[in-house]
PDB file of C-alpha atoms in Angstrom:
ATOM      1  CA  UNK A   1     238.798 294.660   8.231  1.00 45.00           C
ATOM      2  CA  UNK A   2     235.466 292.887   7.203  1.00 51.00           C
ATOM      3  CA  UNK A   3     234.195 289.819   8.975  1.00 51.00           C
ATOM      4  CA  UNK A   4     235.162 287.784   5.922  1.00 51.00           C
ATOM      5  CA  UNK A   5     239.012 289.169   5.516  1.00 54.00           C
ATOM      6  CA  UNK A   6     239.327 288.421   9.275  1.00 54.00           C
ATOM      7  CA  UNK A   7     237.735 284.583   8.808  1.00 53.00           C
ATOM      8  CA  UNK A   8     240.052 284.399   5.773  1.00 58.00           C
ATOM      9  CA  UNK A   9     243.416 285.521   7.789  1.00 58.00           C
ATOM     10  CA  UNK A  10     242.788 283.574  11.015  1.00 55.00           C
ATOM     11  CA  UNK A  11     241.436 280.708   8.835  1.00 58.00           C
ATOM     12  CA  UNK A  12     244.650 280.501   6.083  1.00 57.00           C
ATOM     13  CA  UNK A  13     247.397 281.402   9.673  1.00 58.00           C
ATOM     14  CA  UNK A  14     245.404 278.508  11.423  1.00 57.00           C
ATOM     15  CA  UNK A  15     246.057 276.073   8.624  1.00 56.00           C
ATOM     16  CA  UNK A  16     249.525 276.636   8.362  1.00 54.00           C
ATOM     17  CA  UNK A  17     249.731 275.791  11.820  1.00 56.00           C
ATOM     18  CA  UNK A  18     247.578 272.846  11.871  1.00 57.00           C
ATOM     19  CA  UNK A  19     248.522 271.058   8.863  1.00 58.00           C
ATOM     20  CA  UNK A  20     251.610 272.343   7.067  1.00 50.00           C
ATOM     21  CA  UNK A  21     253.818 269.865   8.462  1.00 51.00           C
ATOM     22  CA  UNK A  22     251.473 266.514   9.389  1.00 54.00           C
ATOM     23  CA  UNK A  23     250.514 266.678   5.883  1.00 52.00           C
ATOM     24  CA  UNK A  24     252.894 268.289   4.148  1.00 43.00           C
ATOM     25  CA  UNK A  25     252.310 266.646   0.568  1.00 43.00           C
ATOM     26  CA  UNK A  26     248.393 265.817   0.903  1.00 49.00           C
ATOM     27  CA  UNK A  27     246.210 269.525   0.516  1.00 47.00           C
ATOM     28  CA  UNK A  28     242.682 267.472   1.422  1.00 75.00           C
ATOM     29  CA  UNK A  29     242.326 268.118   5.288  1.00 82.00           C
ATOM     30  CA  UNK A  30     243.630 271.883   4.440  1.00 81.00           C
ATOM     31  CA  UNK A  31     240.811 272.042   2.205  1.00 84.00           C
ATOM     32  CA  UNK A  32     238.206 270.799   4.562  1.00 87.00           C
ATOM     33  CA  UNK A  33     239.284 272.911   6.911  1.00 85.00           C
ATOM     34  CA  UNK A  34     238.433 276.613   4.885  1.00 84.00           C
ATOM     35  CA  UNK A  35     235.118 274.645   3.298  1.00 86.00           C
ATOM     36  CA  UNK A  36     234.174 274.409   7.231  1.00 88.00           C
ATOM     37  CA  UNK A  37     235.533 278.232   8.163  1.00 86.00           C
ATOM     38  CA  UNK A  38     233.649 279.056   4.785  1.00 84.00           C
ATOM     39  CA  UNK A  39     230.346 276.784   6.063  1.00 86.00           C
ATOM     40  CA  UNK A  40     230.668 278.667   9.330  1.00 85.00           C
ATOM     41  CA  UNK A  41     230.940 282.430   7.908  1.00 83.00           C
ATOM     42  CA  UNK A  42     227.832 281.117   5.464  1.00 80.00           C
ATOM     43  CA  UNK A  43     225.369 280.166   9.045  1.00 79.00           C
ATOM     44  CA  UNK A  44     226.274 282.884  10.642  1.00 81.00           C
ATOM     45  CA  UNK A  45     223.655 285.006  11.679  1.00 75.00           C
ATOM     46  CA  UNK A  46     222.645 288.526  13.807  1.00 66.00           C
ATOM     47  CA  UNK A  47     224.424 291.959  13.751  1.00 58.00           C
ATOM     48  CA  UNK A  48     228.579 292.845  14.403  1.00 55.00           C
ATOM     49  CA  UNK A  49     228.804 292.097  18.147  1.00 58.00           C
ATOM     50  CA  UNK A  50     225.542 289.701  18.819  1.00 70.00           C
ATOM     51  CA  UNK A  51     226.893 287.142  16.031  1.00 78.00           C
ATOM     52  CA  UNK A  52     226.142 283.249  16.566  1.00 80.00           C
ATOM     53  CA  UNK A  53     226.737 280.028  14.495  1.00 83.00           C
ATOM     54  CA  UNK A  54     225.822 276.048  14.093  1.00 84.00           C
ATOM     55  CA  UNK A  55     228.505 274.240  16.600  1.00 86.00           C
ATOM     56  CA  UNK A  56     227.652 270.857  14.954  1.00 87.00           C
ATOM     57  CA  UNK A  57     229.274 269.910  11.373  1.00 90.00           C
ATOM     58  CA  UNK A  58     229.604 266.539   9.552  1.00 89.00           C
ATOM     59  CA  UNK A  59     232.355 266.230   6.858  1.00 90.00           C
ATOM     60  CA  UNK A  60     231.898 263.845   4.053  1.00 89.00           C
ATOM     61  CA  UNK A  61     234.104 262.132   1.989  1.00 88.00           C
ATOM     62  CA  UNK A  62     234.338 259.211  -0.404  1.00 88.00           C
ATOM     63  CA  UNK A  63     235.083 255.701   1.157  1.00 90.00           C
ATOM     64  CA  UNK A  64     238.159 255.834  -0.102  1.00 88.00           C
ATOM     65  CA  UNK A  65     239.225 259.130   1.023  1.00 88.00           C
ATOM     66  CA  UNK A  66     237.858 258.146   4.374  1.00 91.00           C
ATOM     67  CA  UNK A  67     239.595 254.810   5.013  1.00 90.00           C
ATOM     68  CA  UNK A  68     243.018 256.938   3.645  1.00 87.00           C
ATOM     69  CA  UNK A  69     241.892 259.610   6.435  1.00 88.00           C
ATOM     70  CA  UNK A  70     240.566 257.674   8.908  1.00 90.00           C
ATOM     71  CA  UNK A  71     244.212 257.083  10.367  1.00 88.00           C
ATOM     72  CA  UNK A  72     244.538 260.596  11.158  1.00 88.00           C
ATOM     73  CA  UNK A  73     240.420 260.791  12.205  1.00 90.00           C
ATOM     74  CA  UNK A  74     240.635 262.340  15.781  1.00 91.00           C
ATOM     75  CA  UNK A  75     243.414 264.725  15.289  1.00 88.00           C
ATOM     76  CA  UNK A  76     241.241 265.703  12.583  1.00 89.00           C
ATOM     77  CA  UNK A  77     238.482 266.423  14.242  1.00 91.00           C
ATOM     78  CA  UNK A  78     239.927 267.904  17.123  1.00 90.00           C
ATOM     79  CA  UNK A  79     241.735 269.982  14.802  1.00 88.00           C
ATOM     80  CA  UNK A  80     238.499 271.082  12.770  1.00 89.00           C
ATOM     81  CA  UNK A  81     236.955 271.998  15.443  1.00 91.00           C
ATOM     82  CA  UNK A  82     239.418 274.093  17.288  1.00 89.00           C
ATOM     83  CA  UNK A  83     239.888 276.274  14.122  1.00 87.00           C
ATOM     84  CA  UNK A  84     236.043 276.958  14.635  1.00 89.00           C
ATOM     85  CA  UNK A  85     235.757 277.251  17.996  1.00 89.00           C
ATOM     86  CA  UNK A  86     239.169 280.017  18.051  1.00 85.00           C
ATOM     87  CA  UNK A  87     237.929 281.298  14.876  1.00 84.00           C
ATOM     88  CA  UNK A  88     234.576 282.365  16.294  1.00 84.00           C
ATOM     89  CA  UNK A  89     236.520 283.484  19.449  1.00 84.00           C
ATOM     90  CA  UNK A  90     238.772 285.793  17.205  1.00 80.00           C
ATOM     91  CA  UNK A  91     235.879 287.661  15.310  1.00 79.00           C
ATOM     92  CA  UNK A  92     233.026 287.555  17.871  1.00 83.00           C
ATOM     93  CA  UNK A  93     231.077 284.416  17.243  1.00 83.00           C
ATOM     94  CA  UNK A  94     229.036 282.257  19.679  1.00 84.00           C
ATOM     95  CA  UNK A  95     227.889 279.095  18.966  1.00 84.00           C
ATOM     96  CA  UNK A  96     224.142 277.816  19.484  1.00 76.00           C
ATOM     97  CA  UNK A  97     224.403 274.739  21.157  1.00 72.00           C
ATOM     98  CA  UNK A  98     227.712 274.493  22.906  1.00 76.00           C
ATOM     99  CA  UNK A  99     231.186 273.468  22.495  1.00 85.00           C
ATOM    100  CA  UNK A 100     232.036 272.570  18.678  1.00 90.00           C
ATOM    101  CA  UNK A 101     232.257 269.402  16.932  1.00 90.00           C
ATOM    102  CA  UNK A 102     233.049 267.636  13.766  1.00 91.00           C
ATOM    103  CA  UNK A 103     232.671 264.574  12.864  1.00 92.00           C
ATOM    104  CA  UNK A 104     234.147 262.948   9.716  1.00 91.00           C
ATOM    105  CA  UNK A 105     231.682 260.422   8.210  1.00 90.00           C
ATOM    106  CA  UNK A 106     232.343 258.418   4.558  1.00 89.00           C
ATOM    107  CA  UNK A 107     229.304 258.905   1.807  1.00 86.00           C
ATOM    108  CA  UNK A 108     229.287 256.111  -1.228  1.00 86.00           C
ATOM    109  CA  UNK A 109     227.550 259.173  -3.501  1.00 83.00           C
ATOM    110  CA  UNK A 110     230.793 261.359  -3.064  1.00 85.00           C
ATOM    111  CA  UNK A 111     233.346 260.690  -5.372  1.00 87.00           C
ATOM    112  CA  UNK A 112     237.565 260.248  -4.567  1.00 85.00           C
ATOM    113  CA  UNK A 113     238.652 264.203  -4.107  1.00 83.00           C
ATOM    114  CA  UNK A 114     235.298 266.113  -3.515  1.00 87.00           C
ATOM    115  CA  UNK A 115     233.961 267.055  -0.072  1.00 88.00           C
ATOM    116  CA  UNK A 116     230.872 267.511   1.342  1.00 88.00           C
ATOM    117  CA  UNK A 117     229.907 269.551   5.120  1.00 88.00           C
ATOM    118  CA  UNK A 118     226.401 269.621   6.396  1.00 84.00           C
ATOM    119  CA  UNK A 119     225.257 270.751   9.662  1.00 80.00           C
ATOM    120  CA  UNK A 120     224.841 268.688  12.736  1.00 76.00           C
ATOM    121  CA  UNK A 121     226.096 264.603  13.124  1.00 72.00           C
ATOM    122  CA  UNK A 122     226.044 262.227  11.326  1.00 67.00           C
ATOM    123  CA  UNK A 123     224.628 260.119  14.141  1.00 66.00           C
ATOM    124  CA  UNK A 124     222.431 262.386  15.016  1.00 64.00           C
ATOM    125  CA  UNK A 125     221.397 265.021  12.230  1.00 58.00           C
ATOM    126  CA  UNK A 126     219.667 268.396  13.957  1.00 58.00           C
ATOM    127  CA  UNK A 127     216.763 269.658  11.604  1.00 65.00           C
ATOM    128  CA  UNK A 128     216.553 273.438  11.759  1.00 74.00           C
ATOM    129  CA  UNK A 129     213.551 275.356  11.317  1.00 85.00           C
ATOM    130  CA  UNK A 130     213.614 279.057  10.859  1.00 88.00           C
ATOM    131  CA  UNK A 131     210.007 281.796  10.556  1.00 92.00           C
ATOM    132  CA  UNK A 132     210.398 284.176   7.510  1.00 89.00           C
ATOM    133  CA  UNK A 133     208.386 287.109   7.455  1.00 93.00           C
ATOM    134  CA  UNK A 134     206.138 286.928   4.126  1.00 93.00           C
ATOM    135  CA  UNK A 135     203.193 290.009   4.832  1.00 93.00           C
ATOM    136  CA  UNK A 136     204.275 291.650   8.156  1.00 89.00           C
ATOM    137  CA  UNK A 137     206.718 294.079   9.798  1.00 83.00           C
ATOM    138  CA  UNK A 138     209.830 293.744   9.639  1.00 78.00           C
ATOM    139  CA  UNK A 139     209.680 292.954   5.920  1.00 81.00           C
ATOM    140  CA  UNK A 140     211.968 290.043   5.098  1.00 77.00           C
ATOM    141  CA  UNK A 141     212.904 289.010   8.829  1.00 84.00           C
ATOM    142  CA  UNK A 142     214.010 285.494   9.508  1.00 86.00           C
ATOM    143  CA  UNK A 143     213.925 284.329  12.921  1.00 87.00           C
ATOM    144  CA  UNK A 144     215.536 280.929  13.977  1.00 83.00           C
ATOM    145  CA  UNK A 145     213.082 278.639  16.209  1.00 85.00           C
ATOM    146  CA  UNK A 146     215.554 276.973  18.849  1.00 76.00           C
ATOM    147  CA  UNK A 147     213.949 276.321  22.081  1.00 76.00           C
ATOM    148  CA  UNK A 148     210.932 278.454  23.417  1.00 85.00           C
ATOM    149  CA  UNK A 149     210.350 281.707  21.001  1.00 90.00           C
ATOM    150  CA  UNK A 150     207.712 284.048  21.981  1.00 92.00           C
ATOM    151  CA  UNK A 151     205.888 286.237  19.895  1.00 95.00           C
ATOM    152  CA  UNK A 152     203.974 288.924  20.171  1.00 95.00           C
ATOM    153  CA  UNK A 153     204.104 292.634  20.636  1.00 94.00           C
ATOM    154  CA  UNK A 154     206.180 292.690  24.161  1.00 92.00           C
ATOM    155  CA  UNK A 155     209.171 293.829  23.903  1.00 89.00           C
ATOM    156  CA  UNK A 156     210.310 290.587  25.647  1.00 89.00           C
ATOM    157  CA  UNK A 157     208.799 288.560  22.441  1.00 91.00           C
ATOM    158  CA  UNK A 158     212.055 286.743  20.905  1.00 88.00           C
ATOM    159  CA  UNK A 159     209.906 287.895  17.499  1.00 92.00           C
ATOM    160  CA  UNK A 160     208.730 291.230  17.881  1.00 92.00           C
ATOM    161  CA  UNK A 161     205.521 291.862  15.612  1.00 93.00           C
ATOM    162  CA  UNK A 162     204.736 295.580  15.028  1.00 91.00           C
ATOM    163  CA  UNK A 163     201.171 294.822  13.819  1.00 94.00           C
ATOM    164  CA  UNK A 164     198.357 296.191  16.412  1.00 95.00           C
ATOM    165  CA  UNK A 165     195.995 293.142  15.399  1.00 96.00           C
ATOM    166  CA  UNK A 166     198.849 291.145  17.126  1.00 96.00           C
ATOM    167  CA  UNK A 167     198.473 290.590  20.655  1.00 96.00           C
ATOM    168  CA  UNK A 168     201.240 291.087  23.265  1.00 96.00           C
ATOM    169  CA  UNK A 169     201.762 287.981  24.120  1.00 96.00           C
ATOM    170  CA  UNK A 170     200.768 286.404  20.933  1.00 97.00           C
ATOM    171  CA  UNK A 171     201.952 282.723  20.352  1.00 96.00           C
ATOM    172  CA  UNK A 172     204.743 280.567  21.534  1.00 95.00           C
ATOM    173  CA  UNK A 173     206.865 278.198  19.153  1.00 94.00           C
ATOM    174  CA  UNK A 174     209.192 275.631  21.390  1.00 88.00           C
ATOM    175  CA  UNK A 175     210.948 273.320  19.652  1.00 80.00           C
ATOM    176  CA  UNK A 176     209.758 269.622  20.931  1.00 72.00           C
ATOM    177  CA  UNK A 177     212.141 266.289  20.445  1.00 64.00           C
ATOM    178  CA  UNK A 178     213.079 268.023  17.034  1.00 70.00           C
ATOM    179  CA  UNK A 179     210.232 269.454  15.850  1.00 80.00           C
ATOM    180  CA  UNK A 180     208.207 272.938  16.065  1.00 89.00           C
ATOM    181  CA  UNK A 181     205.386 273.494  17.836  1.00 92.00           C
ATOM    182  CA  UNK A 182     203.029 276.464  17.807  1.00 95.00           C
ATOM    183  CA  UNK A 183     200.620 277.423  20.869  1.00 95.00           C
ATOM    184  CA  UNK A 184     197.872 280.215  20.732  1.00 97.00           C
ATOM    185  CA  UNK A 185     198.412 282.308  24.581  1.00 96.00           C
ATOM    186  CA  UNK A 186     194.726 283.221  23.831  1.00 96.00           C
ATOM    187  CA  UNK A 187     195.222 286.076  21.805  1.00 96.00           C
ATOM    188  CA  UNK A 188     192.656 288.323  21.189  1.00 96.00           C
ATOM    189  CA  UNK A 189     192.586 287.612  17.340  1.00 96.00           C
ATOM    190  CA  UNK A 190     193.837 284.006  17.501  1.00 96.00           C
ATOM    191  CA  UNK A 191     196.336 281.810  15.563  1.00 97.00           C
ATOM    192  CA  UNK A 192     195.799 280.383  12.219  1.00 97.00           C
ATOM    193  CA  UNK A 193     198.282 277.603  10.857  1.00 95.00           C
ATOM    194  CA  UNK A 194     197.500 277.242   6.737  1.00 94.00           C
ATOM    195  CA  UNK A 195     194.074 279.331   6.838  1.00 94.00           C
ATOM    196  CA  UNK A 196     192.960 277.232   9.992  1.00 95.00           C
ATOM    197  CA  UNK A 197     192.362 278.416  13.802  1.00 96.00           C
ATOM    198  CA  UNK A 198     194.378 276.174  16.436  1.00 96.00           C
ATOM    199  CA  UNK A 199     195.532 275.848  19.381  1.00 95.00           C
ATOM    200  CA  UNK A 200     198.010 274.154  19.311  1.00 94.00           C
ATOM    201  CA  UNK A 201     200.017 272.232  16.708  1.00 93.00           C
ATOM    202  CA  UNK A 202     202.944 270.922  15.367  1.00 90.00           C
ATOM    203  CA  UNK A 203     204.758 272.283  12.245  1.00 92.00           C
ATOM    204  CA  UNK A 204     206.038 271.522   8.777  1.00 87.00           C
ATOM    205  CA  UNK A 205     208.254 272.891   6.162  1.00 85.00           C
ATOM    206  CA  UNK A 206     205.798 275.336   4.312  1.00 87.00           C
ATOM    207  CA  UNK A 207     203.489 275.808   6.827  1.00 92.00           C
ATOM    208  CA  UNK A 208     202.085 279.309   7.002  1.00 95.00           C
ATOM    209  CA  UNK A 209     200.935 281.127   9.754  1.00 97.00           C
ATOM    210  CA  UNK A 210     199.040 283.743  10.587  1.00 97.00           C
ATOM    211  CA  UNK A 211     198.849 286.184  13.761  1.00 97.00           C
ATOM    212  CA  UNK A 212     196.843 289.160  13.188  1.00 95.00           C
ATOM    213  CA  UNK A 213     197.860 290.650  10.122  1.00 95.00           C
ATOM    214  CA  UNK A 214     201.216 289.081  10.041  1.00 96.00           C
ATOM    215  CA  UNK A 215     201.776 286.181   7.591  1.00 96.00           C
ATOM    216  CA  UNK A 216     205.055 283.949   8.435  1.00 95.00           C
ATOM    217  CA  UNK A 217     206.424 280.859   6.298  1.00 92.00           C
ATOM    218  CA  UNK A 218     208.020 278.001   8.403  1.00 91.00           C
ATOM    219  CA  UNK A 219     210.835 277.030   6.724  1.00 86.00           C
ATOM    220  CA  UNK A 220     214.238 274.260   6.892  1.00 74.00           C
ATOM    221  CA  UNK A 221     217.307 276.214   6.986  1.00 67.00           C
TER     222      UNK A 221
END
């Protein structure tokens, strides 16, 4: 069975469970619950076995769907987030920072019936920044930038350059109050960020850089 069939059986058996009888008449937090397994299954990232997701997801909802859910808000939310948390337990999937939560927020731009679910809280939204491979090897590689990330040609680099103008231990990227920041480890053929030689510096969305021979796009994911 693919990783999709299995998110789809767990996800519709969960449902049944969860909601069937508290809301018996009212589809909505059935609803939000698959747009959440479906948000899930669409973040999840790496190979069968080594499989990891976001555990931070804000649903949003009209005002007036809110204050008509906001009665019901923490079984909700506990509910929500179980299904992800025993979803990624069923098919294999850790998640990045922790235990799982959602949080149910109201947005004036939605309108009565639609539904909206972003990553991270509402209270406290998590930017994600992610290198793409644009001249380099492994051709198309993405590589997510969450707390330190070497690169280099080490086999112990997080992003592992095959490009001999790349040295070992290459660059670091750590991820500072939010934001991205590249360091040069005194590489041999040194660290360019947009066509420039640094040191160190912090990043943007678009930024380019260059070790060696390898171009990489910094990019929001």
């Amino acid at each position: 069975m693919s990783f999709l069939a299995r998110i789809e059986q767990f996800c519709a058996a969960f449902i049944e469970r969860a909601f069937a009888k508290t809301f018996p008449s009212d589809l909505e937090p059935a609803q939000i619950a698959r747009k959440l397994a479906s948000t899930m299954e669409a973040r999840t990232r790496g190979e069968e076995g080594h499989l990891s997701a976001p555990s931070r997801y804000s649903v949003y909802v009209s005002p007036s769907d809110f204050e008509r859910l906001a009665v019901h808000r923490e079984y909700l939310e506990r509910a929500w987030a179980e299904l992800l948390r025993d979803l990624g337990a069923k098919v294999g999937v850790t998640f990045e920072e922790g235990d799982v939560k959602v949080v149910m927020a109201a947005r004036p731009t939605i309108p009565p019936g639609a539904i909206a679910v972003e990553l991270g809280d509402p209270a406290n939204p998590v930017t994600r920044f992610c290198l793409r491979m644009v001249e380099g090897v492994p051709p198309n590689g993405v590589y997510s930038l969450a707390g330190k990330v070497r690169i280099g040609r080490s086999e112990e680099s997080e992003i592992l350059l095959v490009d001999p103008s790349v040295s070992r231990t290459h660059a670091v990227v750590e991820v500072e109050s939010g934001k991205p920041v590249v360091r040069d480890l005194g590489s041999t053929n040194g660290t360019f960020l947009n066509g420039r030689r640094i040191e160190t510096h912090s990043l943007r969305d678009g930024d380019e850089l260059l070790f060696g021979n390898t171009r990489m796009r910094v990019e929001l994911r």
